[in-house]
Amino acid sequence: MFLSKIVGMGMYLPENVVTNQDLEKLMDTTDAWIVERTGIHQRRFFTEGKDTTASMATEASRMALERAGMRPSQLDAIVFATLSPDYYFPGCAPLVMRDLGISGIAALDIRAQCGGFIYALSVADQYIRTGMYKNVLVACSEIQSNILELSTRGRNMAVIFGDGAASVVLTRHEEQGKGVLSTHLHADGTYAEELYMPHPGSRRKVRLTPEMLEDGSMLPYMNGNAVFKHAVVRFMEVIYEALEAHNFSVQDLDLVIPHQANLRISNYIQQQLGLPDEKIYNNIQWVGNTTAASIPLAMCEAWEKGILKPGMLLCTPAFGSGFVWGSALIRM
Ligand code: UT7
């Protein structure tokens, strides 16, 4: 029976660091409010003309491939997760393929917002488990700073989100009990409009009007309280679902890397699971919420710091717009 395992991780953060003090100058907010409510101190914003969602993913992917000791030509498929693609269409996966200097392999984009990495990982894992493909690149990247309203009206979202990219390379192996053990995916469209971007979509004959620009409906909207309340419940559910699928208990976990939605959510998970500090990894403090890229970015960082080590049992729960939520259980 084939299984998949992660053999390389890479990341890219735009060089432009935006601190809470920078945001204080643009809107009615304070460093103290942002740190207390979100845990975030700074995030990165892309540089126009240098970074695109696809180009950042290409950089992260090159790093992941190099660390995997793999050439781009060895890939069989690229699965890309983002809510902020370069173009309305086509998706970013073909662009990354082009930038990596290859062509002809499978390429698809996943639209699962903050659940993007888990969904993309799941698709890649299933391709490998079925024997269809051997080497699959999962690329996650977001440029969100240009859809945030950097003013008091948009402050509840503007202080949270950041830009960044991260990729993982998955390869086929046959050692049972190692690699991606399982993925668990869920969604409930009932709450789709609690965190969404209404325009420019296909519901209206004219996709973008001066009124939409004026009233802010072409900007993302979030009912922060509703998202928060659902998130804390779903995060816990999918962690336990992953553990129960393998008869593991919380004590078996070596590390939890949750989607970096809000440090208060991560702290809640840690407290509910009774995890010591060394068993949960967060980097939202320095990169903000990077949506689809957030889990692989934190994984890559944890690996670079020697915190995420071979043999560890890792759980990566996520929750976000859709609502979608899910988790992966990985024996590194
Ligand atoms: O990753 C995808 C999923 N996303 C999430 O999981 C995010 C979940 N939600 C959250 O993280 C939190 O709900 C927020 C950080 C967005 C907001 O925190 P909160 O503790 O839920 O604050 P709130 O929305 O209840 O707002 C409290 C007050 C309000 O003022 P009043 O009505 O009490 O006078 C807001 O207007 O804080 C005000 N406020 C701000 N004040 C300063 C909202 N945003 C800001 C801000 N700076 N940036």
mmCIF file of N, CA, C and O in Angstrom, residues 164-255:
data_model
loop_
_atom_site.group_PDB
_atom_site.id
_atom_site.type_symbol
_atom_site.label_atom_id
_atom_site.label_comp_id
_atom_site.label_asym_id
_atom_site.label_seq_id
_atom_site.Cartn_x
_atom_site.Cartn_y
_atom_site.Cartn_z
ATOM 1 N N GLY A 164 2.366 35.818 2.398
ATOM 2 C CA GLY A 164 3.457 34.845 2.536
ATOM 3 C C GLY A 164 3.159 33.579 1.763
ATOM 4 O O GLY A 164 2.039 33.388 1.277
ATOM 5 N N ALA A 165 4.173 32.730 1.655
ATOM 6 C CA ALA A 165 4.018 31.486 0.888
ATOM 7 C C ALA A 165 4.816 30.366 1.530
ATOM 8 O O ALA A 165 5.834 30.611 2.196
ATOM 9 N N ALA A 166 4.351 29.154 1.333
ATOM 10 C CA ALA A 166 5.093 27.980 1.798
ATOM 11 C C ALA A 166 4.686 26.779 0.953
ATOM 12 O O ALA A 166 3.549 26.699 0.486
ATOM 13 N N SER A 167 5.630 25.875 0.765
ATOM 14 C CA SER A 167 5.377 24.687 -0.055
ATOM 15 C C SER A 167 5.914 23.445 0.632
ATOM 16 O O SER A 167 6.876 23.519 1.413
ATOM 17 N N VAL A 168 5.292 22.314 0.324
ATOM 18 C CA VAL A 168 5.844 21.025 0.764
ATOM 19 C C VAL A 168 5.881 20.090 -0.449
ATOM 20 O O VAL A 168 5.028 20.160 -1.329
ATOM 21 N N VAL A 169 6.901 19.235 -0.454
ATOM 22 C CA VAL A 169 7.010 18.209 -1.491
ATOM 23 C C VAL A 169 6.650 16.881 -0.862
ATOM 24 O O VAL A 169 7.197 16.499 0.187
ATOM 25 N N LEU A 170 5.711 16.191 -1.492
ATOM 26 C CA LEU A 170 5.289 14.877 -1.008
ATOM 27 C C LEU A 170 5.789 13.813 -1.975
ATOM 28 O O LEU A 170 5.729 14.007 -3.193
ATOM 29 N N THR A 171 6.227 12.703 -1.412
ATOM 30 C CA THR A 171 6.636 11.603 -2.278
ATOM 31 C C THR A 171 6.045 10.294 -1.784
ATOM 32 O O THR A 171 5.650 10.175 -0.622
ATOM 33 N N ARG A 172 5.985 9.346 -2.687
ATOM 34 C CA ARG A 172 5.429 8.028 -2.365
ATOM 35 C C ARG A 172 6.417 7.222 -1.510
ATOM 36 O O ARG A 172 7.622 7.270 -1.740
ATOM 37 N N HIS A 173 5.896 6.498 -0.527
ATOM 38 C CA HIS A 173 6.714 5.542 0.212
ATOM 39 C C HIS A 173 5.794 4.419 0.671
ATOM 40 O O HIS A 173 4.580 4.484 0.481
ATOM 41 N N GLU A 174 6.383 3.394 1.279
ATOM 42 C CA GLU A 174 5.538 2.243 1.639
ATOM 43 C C GLU A 174 5.715 1.821 3.086
ATOM 44 O O GLU A 174 5.309 0.735 3.474
ATOM 45 N N GLU A 175 6.367 2.692 3.877
ATOM 46 C CA GLU A 175 6.616 2.361 5.280
ATOM 47 C C GLU A 175 5.370 2.712 6.098
ATOM 48 O O GLU A 175 5.102 3.900 6.343
ATOM 49 N N GLN A 176 4.604 1.696 6.495
ATOM 50 C CA GLN A 176 3.347 1.935 7.208
ATOM 51 C C GLN A 176 3.600 2.680 8.527
ATOM 52 O O GLN A 176 4.619 2.483 9.178
ATOM 53 N N GLY A 177 2.665 3.542 8.881
ATOM 54 C CA GLY A 177 2.794 4.284 10.149
ATOM 55 C C GLY A 177 3.653 5.523 10.038
ATOM 56 O O GLY A 177 3.930 6.183 11.038
ATOM 57 N N LYS A 178 4.117 5.835 8.822
ATOM 58 C CA LYS A 178 4.946 7.044 8.629
ATOM 59 C C LYS A 178 4.338 7.936 7.556
ATOM 60 O O LYS A 178 3.620 7.464 6.678
ATOM 61 N N GLY A 179 4.663 9.209 7.617
ATOM 62 C CA GLY A 179 4.177 10.147 6.610
ATOM 63 C C GLY A 179 2.801 10.681 6.950
ATOM 64 O O GLY A 179 2.436 10.783 8.131
ATOM 65 N N VAL A 180 2.029 11.024 5.916
ATOM 66 C CA VAL A 180 0.669 11.549 6.136
ATOM 67 C C VAL A 180 -0.217 10.367 6.536
ATOM 68 O O VAL A 180 -0.534 9.508 5.712
ATOM 69 N N LEU A 181 -0.595 10.314 7.802
ATOM 70 C CA LEU A 181 -1.386 9.167 8.285
ATOM 71 C C LEU A 181 -2.840 9.301 7.841
ATOM 72 O O LEU A 181 -3.466 8.316 7.476
ATOM 73 N N SER A 182 -3.378 10.513 7.932
ATOM 74 C CA SER A 182 -4.752 10.733 7.466
ATOM 75 C C SER A 182 -5.046 12.228 7.395
ATOM 76 O O SER A 182 -4.385 13.042 8.041
ATOM 77 N N THR A 183 -6.058 12.548 6.588
ATOM 78 C CA THR A 183 -6.572 13.924 6.550
ATOM 79 C C THR A 183 -8.080 13.847 6.773
ATOM 80 O O THR A 183 -8.719 12.856 6.406
ATOM 81 N N HIS A 184 -8.630 14.891 7.370
ATOM 82 C CA HIS A 184 -10.051 14.898 7.754
ATOM 83 C C HIS A 184 -10.630 16.243 7.322
ATOM 84 O O HIS A 184 -10.180 17.285 7.808
ATOM 85 N N LEU A 185 -11.580 16.203 6.412
ATOM 86 C CA LEU A 185 -12.072 17.428 5.771
ATOM 87 C C LEU A 185 -13.548 17.657 6.049
ATOM 88 O O LEU A 185 -14.342 16.712 5.986
ATOM 89 N N HIS A 186 -13.910 18.919 6.284
ATOM 90 C CA HIS A 186 -15.317 19.263 6.547
ATOM 91 C C HIS A 186 -15.622 20.655 6.004
ATOM 92 O O HIS A 186 -14.727 21.473 5.821
ATOM 93 N N ALA A 187 -16.917 20.907 5.827
ATOM 94 C CA ALA A 187 -17.374 22.252 5.456
ATOM 95 C C ALA A 187 -18.835 22.412 5.832
ATOM 96 O O ALA A 187 -19.567 21.420 5.977
ATOM 97 N N ASP A 188 -19.251 23.668 6.035
ATOM 98 C CA ASP A 188 -20.667 23.962 6.273
ATOM 99 C C ASP A 188 -20.969 25.327 5.654
ATOM 100 O O ASP A 188 -20.664 26.369 6.243
ATOM 101 N N GLY A 189 -21.567 25.270 4.452
ATOM 102 C CA GLY A 189 -21.834 26.501 3.710
ATOM 103 C C GLY A 189 -22.883 27.408 4.326
ATOM 104 O O GLY A 189 -23.055 28.551 3.873
ATOM 105 N N THR A 190 -23.544 26.936 5.369
ATOM 106 C CA THR A 190 -24.540 27.768 6.054
ATOM 107 C C THR A 190 -23.939 29.125 6.438
ATOM 108 O O THR A 190 -24.623 30.141 6.459
ATOM 109 N N TYR A 191 -22.665 29.098 6.748
ATOM 110 C CA TYR A 191 -22.017 30.296 7.284
ATOM 111 C C TYR A 191 -21.111 30.987 6.254
ATOM 112 O O TYR A 191 -20.224 31.753 6.631
ATOM 113 N N ALA A 192 -21.352 30.694 4.973
ATOM 114 C CA ALA A 192 -20.457 31.212 3.922
ATOM 115 C C ALA A 192 -20.283 32.724 3.996
ATOM 116 O O ALA A 192 -19.189 33.246 3.775
ATOM 117 N N GLU A 193 -21.367 33.432 4.334
ATOM 118 C CA GLU A 193 -21.286 34.902 4.303
ATOM 119 C C GLU A 193 -20.790 35.511 5.618
ATOM 120 O O GLU A 193 -20.805 36.733 5.780
ATOM 121 N N GLU A 194 -20.366 34.688 6.555
ATOM 122 C CA GLU A 194 -19.782 35.227 7.799
ATOM 123 C C GLU A 194 -18.320 35.644 7.589
ATOM 124 O O GLU A 194 -17.754 36.383 8.386
ATOM 125 N N LEU A 195 -17.705 35.113 6.538
ATOM 126 C CA LEU A 195 -16.327 35.490 6.197
ATOM 127 C C LEU A 195 -16.192 35.308 4.691
ATOM 128 O O LEU A 195 -16.037 34.187 4.208
ATOM 129 N N TYR A 196 -16.306 36.421 3.952
ATOM 130 C CA TYR A 196 -16.333 36.304 2.494
ATOM 131 C C TYR A 196 -16.006 37.626 1.833
ATOM 132 O O TYR A 196 -15.908 38.664 2.503
ATOM 133 N N MET A 197 -15.846 37.549 0.515
ATOM 134 C CA MET A 197 -15.634 38.764 -0.260
ATOM 135 C C MET A 197 -16.712 38.773 -1.344
ATOM 136 O O MET A 197 -16.634 37.999 -2.295
ATOM 137 N N PRO A 198 -17.745 39.619 -1.186
ATOM 138 C CA PRO A 198 -18.906 39.539 -2.076
ATOM 139 C C PRO A 198 -18.619 39.872 -3.539
ATOM 140 O O PRO A 198 -19.148 39.248 -4.440
ATOM 141 N N HIS A 199 -17.787 40.866 -3.779
ATOM 142 C CA HIS A 199 -17.547 41.306 -5.158
ATOM 143 C C HIS A 199 -16.048 41.369 -5.416
ATOM 144 O O HIS A 199 -15.279 41.550 -4.482
ATOM 145 N N PRO A 200 -15.617 41.237 -6.673
ATOM 146 C CA PRO A 200 -16.410 41.036 -7.880
ATOM 147 C C PRO A 200 -16.667 39.549 -8.109
ATOM 148 O O PRO A 200 -15.755 38.811 -8.454
ATOM 149 N N GLY A 201 -17.903 39.113 -7.906
ATOM 150 C CA GLY A 201 -18.264 37.721 -8.167
ATOM 151 C C GLY A 201 -19.175 37.663 -9.361
ATOM 152 O O GLY A 201 -19.400 38.665 -10.048
ATOM 153 N N SER A 202 -19.762 36.496 -9.594
ATOM 154 C CA SER A 202 -20.560 36.314 -10.815
ATOM 155 C C SER A 202 -22.060 36.469 -10.558
ATOM 156 O O SER A 202 -22.860 36.172 -11.428
ATOM 157 N N ARG A 203 -22.434 36.950 -9.364
ATOM 158 C CA ARG A 203 -23.863 37.044 -9.054
ATOM 159 C C ARG A 203 -24.520 38.254 -9.717
ATOM 160 O O ARG A 203 -25.728 38.288 -9.861
ATOM 161 N N ARG A 204 -23.703 39.265 -10.040
ATOM 162 C CA ARG A 204 -24.262 40.505 -10.608
ATOM 163 C C ARG A 204 -23.857 40.648 -12.071
ATOM 164 O O ARG A 204 -22.771 40.219 -12.473
ATOM 165 N N LYS A 205 -24.733 41.289 -12.835
ATOM 166 C CA LYS A 205 -24.445 41.472 -14.268
ATOM 167 C C LYS A 205 -23.194 42.313 -14.473
ATOM 168 O O LYS A 205 -22.380 42.051 -15.337
ATOM 169 N N VAL A 206 -23.071 43.344 -13.627
ATOM 170 C CA VAL A 206 -21.851 44.147 -13.671
ATOM 171 C C VAL A 206 -21.060 43.800 -12.415
ATOM 172 O O VAL A 206 -21.542 43.969 -11.301
ATOM 173 N N ARG A 207 -19.875 43.258 -12.629
ATOM 174 C CA ARG A 207 -19.153 42.675 -11.489
ATOM 175 C C ARG A 207 -18.557 43.709 -10.541
ATOM 176 O O ARG A 207 -18.366 43.433 -9.371
ATOM 177 N N LEU A 208 -18.223 44.849 -11.074
ATOM 178 C CA LEU A 208 -17.610 45.867 -10.224
ATOM 179 C C LEU A 208 -18.189 47.225 -10.587
ATOM 180 O O LEU A 208 -18.142 47.628 -11.754
ATOM 181 N N THR A 209 -18.790 47.903 -9.609
ATOM 182 C CA THR A 209 -19.393 49.213 -9.869
ATOM 183 C C THR A 209 -18.763 50.235 -8.930
ATOM 184 O O THR A 209 -18.184 49.869 -7.893
ATOM 185 N N PRO A 210 -18.902 51.513 -9.233
ATOM 186 C CA PRO A 210 -18.378 52.552 -8.337
ATOM 187 C C PRO A 210 -18.997 52.425 -6.936
ATOM 188 O O PRO A 210 -18.328 52.678 -5.938
ATOM 189 N N GLU A 211 -20.275 51.955 -6.880
ATOM 190 C CA GLU A 211 -20.930 51.805 -5.566
ATOM 191 C C GLU A 211 -20.220 50.741 -4.721
ATOM 192 O O GLU A 211 -20.061 50.889 -3.517
ATOM 193 N N MET A 212 -19.825 49.671 -5.371
ATOM 194 C CA MET A 212 -19.127 48.604 -4.633
ATOM 195 C C MET A 212 -17.803 49.129 -4.071
ATOM 196 O O MET A 212 -17.408 48.795 -2.959
ATOM 197 N N LEU A 213 -17.144 49.945 -4.865
ATOM 198 C CA LEU A 213 -15.879 50.525 -4.391
ATOM 199 C C LEU A 213 -16.160 51.451 -3.209
ATOM 200 O O LEU A 213 -15.436 51.465 -2.214
ATOM 201 N N GLU A 214 -17.263 52.183 -3.330
ATOM 202 C CA GLU A 214 -17.620 53.168 -2.304
ATOM 203 C C GLU A 214 -18.044 52.500 -0.980
ATOM 204 O O GLU A 214 -17.577 52.858 0.093
ATOM 205 N N ASP A 215 -18.959 51.485 -1.092
ATOM 206 C CA ASP A 215 -19.481 50.902 0.148
ATOM 207 C C ASP A 215 -18.597 49.775 0.706
ATOM 208 O O ASP A 215 -18.904 49.175 1.743
ATOM 209 N N GLY A 216 -17.514 49.475 0.022
ATOM 210 C CA GLY A 216 -16.562 48.509 0.561
ATOM 211 C C GLY A 216 -16.951 47.058 0.325
ATOM 212 O O GLY A 216 -16.316 46.148 0.875
ATOM 213 N N SER A 217 -17.980 46.800 -0.501
ATOM 214 C CA SER A 217 -18.411 45.411 -0.678
ATOM 215 C C SER A 217 -17.513 44.629 -1.640
ATOM 216 O O SER A 217 -17.753 43.453 -1.898
ATOM 217 N N MET A 218 -16.484 45.287 -2.196
ATOM 218 C CA MET A 218 -15.492 44.510 -2.933
ATOM 219 C C MET A 218 -14.272 44.219 -2.031
ATOM 220 O O MET A 218 -13.236 43.792 -2.510
ATOM 221 N N LEU A 219 -14.485 44.427 -0.746
ATOM 222 C CA LEU A 219 -13.453 44.095 0.237
ATOM 223 C C LEU A 219 -13.950 42.913 1.066
ATOM 224 O O LEU A 219 -15.151 42.674 1.150
ATOM 225 N N PRO A 220 -13.032 42.172 1.685
ATOM 226 C CA PRO A 220 -13.490 41.040 2.494
ATOM 227 C C PRO A 220 -14.274 41.499 3.720
ATOM 228 O O PRO A 220 -13.996 42.563 4.279
ATOM 229 N N TYR A 221 -15.260 40.691 4.105
ATOM 230 C CA TYR A 221 -16.066 40.960 5.293
ATOM 231 C C TYR A 221 -15.884 39.782 6.256
ATOM 232 O O TYR A 221 -15.886 38.619 5.834
ATOM 233 N N MET A 222 -15.764 40.082 7.535
ATOM 234 C CA MET A 222 -15.695 38.997 8.526
ATOM 235 C C MET A 222 -16.507 39.365 9.751
ATOM 236 O O MET A 222 -16.327 40.438 10.326
ATOM 237 N N ASN A 223 -17.400 38.452 10.145
ATOM 238 C CA ASN A 223 -18.060 38.552 11.437
ATOM 239 C C ASN A 223 -17.121 37.849 12.424
ATOM 240 O O ASN A 223 -17.206 36.641 12.645
ATOM 241 N N GLY A 224 -16.183 38.620 12.942
ATOM 242 C CA GLY A 224 -15.092 38.061 13.747
ATOM 243 C C GLY A 224 -15.555 37.206 14.903
ATOM 244 O O GLY A 224 -15.011 36.124 15.140
ATOM 245 N N ASN A 225 -16.594 37.656 15.604
ATOM 246 C CA ASN A 225 -17.079 36.896 16.765
ATOM 247 C C ASN A 225 -17.641 35.539 16.352
ATOM 248 O O ASN A 225 -17.375 34.527 16.999
ATOM 249 N N ALA A 226 -18.438 35.536 15.267
ATOM 250 C CA ALA A 226 -19.041 34.269 14.808
ATOM 251 C C ALA A 226 -17.942 33.300 14.359
ATOM 252 O O ALA A 226 -17.977 32.107 14.688
ATOM 253 N N VAL A 227 -16.975 33.832 13.620
ATOM 254 C CA VAL A 227 -15.886 32.969 13.139
ATOM 255 C C VAL A 227 -15.117 32.391 14.328
ATOM 256 O O VAL A 227 -14.838 31.194 14.390
ATOM 257 N N PHE A 228 -14.834 33.251 15.276
ATOM 258 C CA PHE A 228 -14.076 32.840 16.459
ATOM 259 C C PHE A 228 -14.797 31.697 17.194
ATOM 260 O O PHE A 228 -14.209 30.672 17.546
ATOM 261 N N LYS A 229 -16.112 31.891 17.410
ATOM 262 C CA LYS A 229 -16.885 30.907 18.194
ATOM 263 C C LYS A 229 -16.960 29.556 17.490
ATOM 264 O O LYS A 229 -16.845 28.513 18.127
ATOM 265 N N HIS A 230 -17.163 29.568 16.173
ATOM 266 C CA HIS A 230 -17.179 28.299 15.443
ATOM 267 C C HIS A 230 -15.784 27.671 15.407
ATOM 268 O O HIS A 230 -15.634 26.464 15.533
ATOM 269 N N ALA A 231 -14.784 28.525 15.217
ATOM 270 C CA ALA A 231 -13.411 28.025 15.064
ATOM 271 C C ALA A 231 -12.984 27.209 16.283
ATOM 272 O O ALA A 231 -12.465 26.096 16.132
ATOM 273 N N VAL A 232 -13.222 27.734 17.469
ATOM 274 C CA VAL A 232 -12.712 27.029 18.656
ATOM 275 C C VAL A 232 -13.361 25.651 18.807
ATOM 276 O O VAL A 232 -12.712 24.684 19.228
ATOM 277 N N VAL A 233 -14.625 25.534 18.397
ATOM 278 C CA VAL A 233 -15.307 24.229 18.476
ATOM 279 C C VAL A 233 -14.761 23.273 17.416
ATOM 280 O O VAL A 233 -14.392 22.129 17.706
ATOM 281 N N ARG A 234 -14.681 23.757 16.192
ATOM 282 C CA ARG A 234 -14.256 22.882 15.075
ATOM 283 C C ARG A 234 -12.798 22.465 15.199
ATOM 284 O O ARG A 234 -12.434 21.336 14.843
ATOM 285 N N PHE A 235 -11.942 23.382 15.651
ATOM 286 C CA PHE A 235 -10.530 23.026 15.841
ATOM 287 C C PHE A 235 -10.422 21.809 16.759
ATOM 288 O O PHE A 235 -9.713 20.846 16.456
ATOM 289 N N MET A 236 -11.145 21.857 17.870
ATOM 290 C CA MET A 236 -11.048 20.750 18.841
ATOM 291 C C MET A 236 -11.600 19.467 18.232
ATOM 292 O O MET A 236 -11.014 18.390 18.396
ATOM 293 N N GLU A 237 -12.741 19.583 17.546
ATOM 294 C CA GLU A 237 -13.357 18.392 16.934
ATOM 295 C C GLU A 237 -12.398 17.673 15.982
ATOM 296 O O GLU A 237 -12.273 16.449 16.022
ATOM 297 N N VAL A 238 -11.738 18.450 15.104
ATOM 298 C CA VAL A 238 -10.908 17.777 14.088
ATOM 299 C C VAL A 238 -9.593 17.257 14.648
ATOM 300 O O VAL A 238 -8.993 16.354 14.052
ATOM 301 N N ILE A 239 -9.160 17.825 15.752
ATOM 302 C CA ILE A 239 -7.962 17.252 16.401
ATOM 303 C C ILE A 239 -8.343 15.882 16.961
ATOM 304 O O ILE A 239 -7.660 14.875 16.722
ATOM 305 N N TYR A 240 -9.450 15.832 17.685
ATOM 306 C CA TYR A 240 -9.868 14.545 18.274
ATOM 307 C C TYR A 240 -10.240 13.533 17.192
ATOM 308 O O TYR A 240 -9.957 12.338 17.325
ATOM 309 N N GLU A 241 -10.855 14.021 16.108
ATOM 310 C CA GLU A 241 -11.209 13.107 15.015
ATOM 311 C C GLU A 241 -9.950 12.429 14.456
ATOM 312 O O GLU A 241 -9.937 11.220 14.212
ATOM 313 N N ALA A 242 -8.896 13.225 14.264
ATOM 314 C CA ALA A 242 -7.640 12.676 13.724
ATOM 315 C C ALA A 242 -7.027 11.675 14.698
ATOM 316 O O ALA A 242 -6.574 10.593 14.297
ATOM 317 N N LEU A 243 -7.030 12.028 15.973
ATOM 318 C CA LEU A 243 -6.440 11.132 16.977
ATOM 319 C C LEU A 243 -7.219 9.816 17.060
ATOM 320 O O LEU A 243 -6.634 8.725 17.066
ATOM 321 N N GLU A 244 -8.548 9.935 17.104
ATOM 322 C CA GLU A 244 -9.390 8.738 17.259
ATOM 323 C C GLU A 244 -9.275 7.802 16.058
ATOM 324 O O GLU A 244 -9.369 6.579 16.208
ATOM 325 N N ALA A 245 -9.032 8.364 14.885
ATOM 326 C CA ALA A 245 -8.905 7.536 13.676
ATOM 327 C C ALA A 245 -7.749 6.539 13.792
ATOM 328 O O ALA A 245 -7.710 5.527 13.092
ATOM 329 N N HIS A 246 -6.794 6.833 14.692
ATOM 330 C CA HIS A 246 -5.616 5.969 14.821
ATOM 331 C C HIS A 246 -5.451 5.446 16.244
ATOM 332 O O HIS A 246 -4.377 4.940 16.600
ATOM 333 N N ASN A 247 -6.491 5.603 17.042
ATOM 334 C CA ASN A 247 -6.428 5.196 18.449
ATOM 335 C C ASN A 247 -5.282 5.860 19.204
ATOM 336 O O ASN A 247 -4.670 5.242 20.078
ATOM 337 N N PHE A 248 -4.988 7.094 18.827
ATOM 338 C CA PHE A 248 -3.993 7.861 19.579
ATOM 339 C C PHE A 248 -4.706 8.689 20.638
ATOM 340 O O PHE A 248 -5.909 8.976 20.507
ATOM 341 N N SER A 249 -3.954 9.091 21.660
ATOM 342 C CA SER A 249 -4.497 10.041 22.633
ATOM 343 C C SER A 249 -3.696 11.339 22.518
ATOM 344 O O SER A 249 -2.661 11.392 21.830
ATOM 345 N N VAL A 250 -4.163 12.357 23.213
ATOM 346 C CA VAL A 250 -3.469 13.654 23.178
ATOM 347 C C VAL A 250 -2.003 13.489 23.599
ATOM 348 O O VAL A 250 -1.106 14.140 23.058
ATOM 349 N N GLN A 251 -1.770 12.571 24.537
ATOM 350 C CA GLN A 251 -0.402 12.364 25.037
ATOM 351 C C GLN A 251 0.537 11.865 23.944
ATOM 352 O O GLN A 251 1.750 12.032 24.031
ATOM 353 N N ASP A 252 -0.012 11.227 22.918
ATOM 354 C CA ASP A 252 0.835 10.720 21.836
ATOM 355 C C ASP A 252 1.349 11.839 20.925
ATOM 356 O O ASP A 252 2.320 11.646 20.182
ATOM 357 N N LEU A 253 0.682 12.986 20.959
ATOM 358 C CA LEU A 253 1.079 14.082 20.075
ATOM 359 C C LEU A 253 2.414 14.688 20.500
ATOM 360 O O LEU A 253 2.631 14.956 21.686
ATOM 361 N N ASP A 254 3.291 14.900 19.528
ATOM 362 C CA ASP A 254 4.557 15.586 19.821
ATOM 363 C C ASP A 254 4.446 17.074 19.543
ATOM 364 O O ASP A 254 5.118 17.885 20.173
ATOM 365 N N LEU A 255 3.620 17.428 18.551
ATOM 366 C CA LEU A 255 3.504 18.839 18.195
ATOM 367 C C LEU A 255 2.153 19.107 17.521
ATOM 368 O O LEU A 255 1.682 18.294 16.721
#
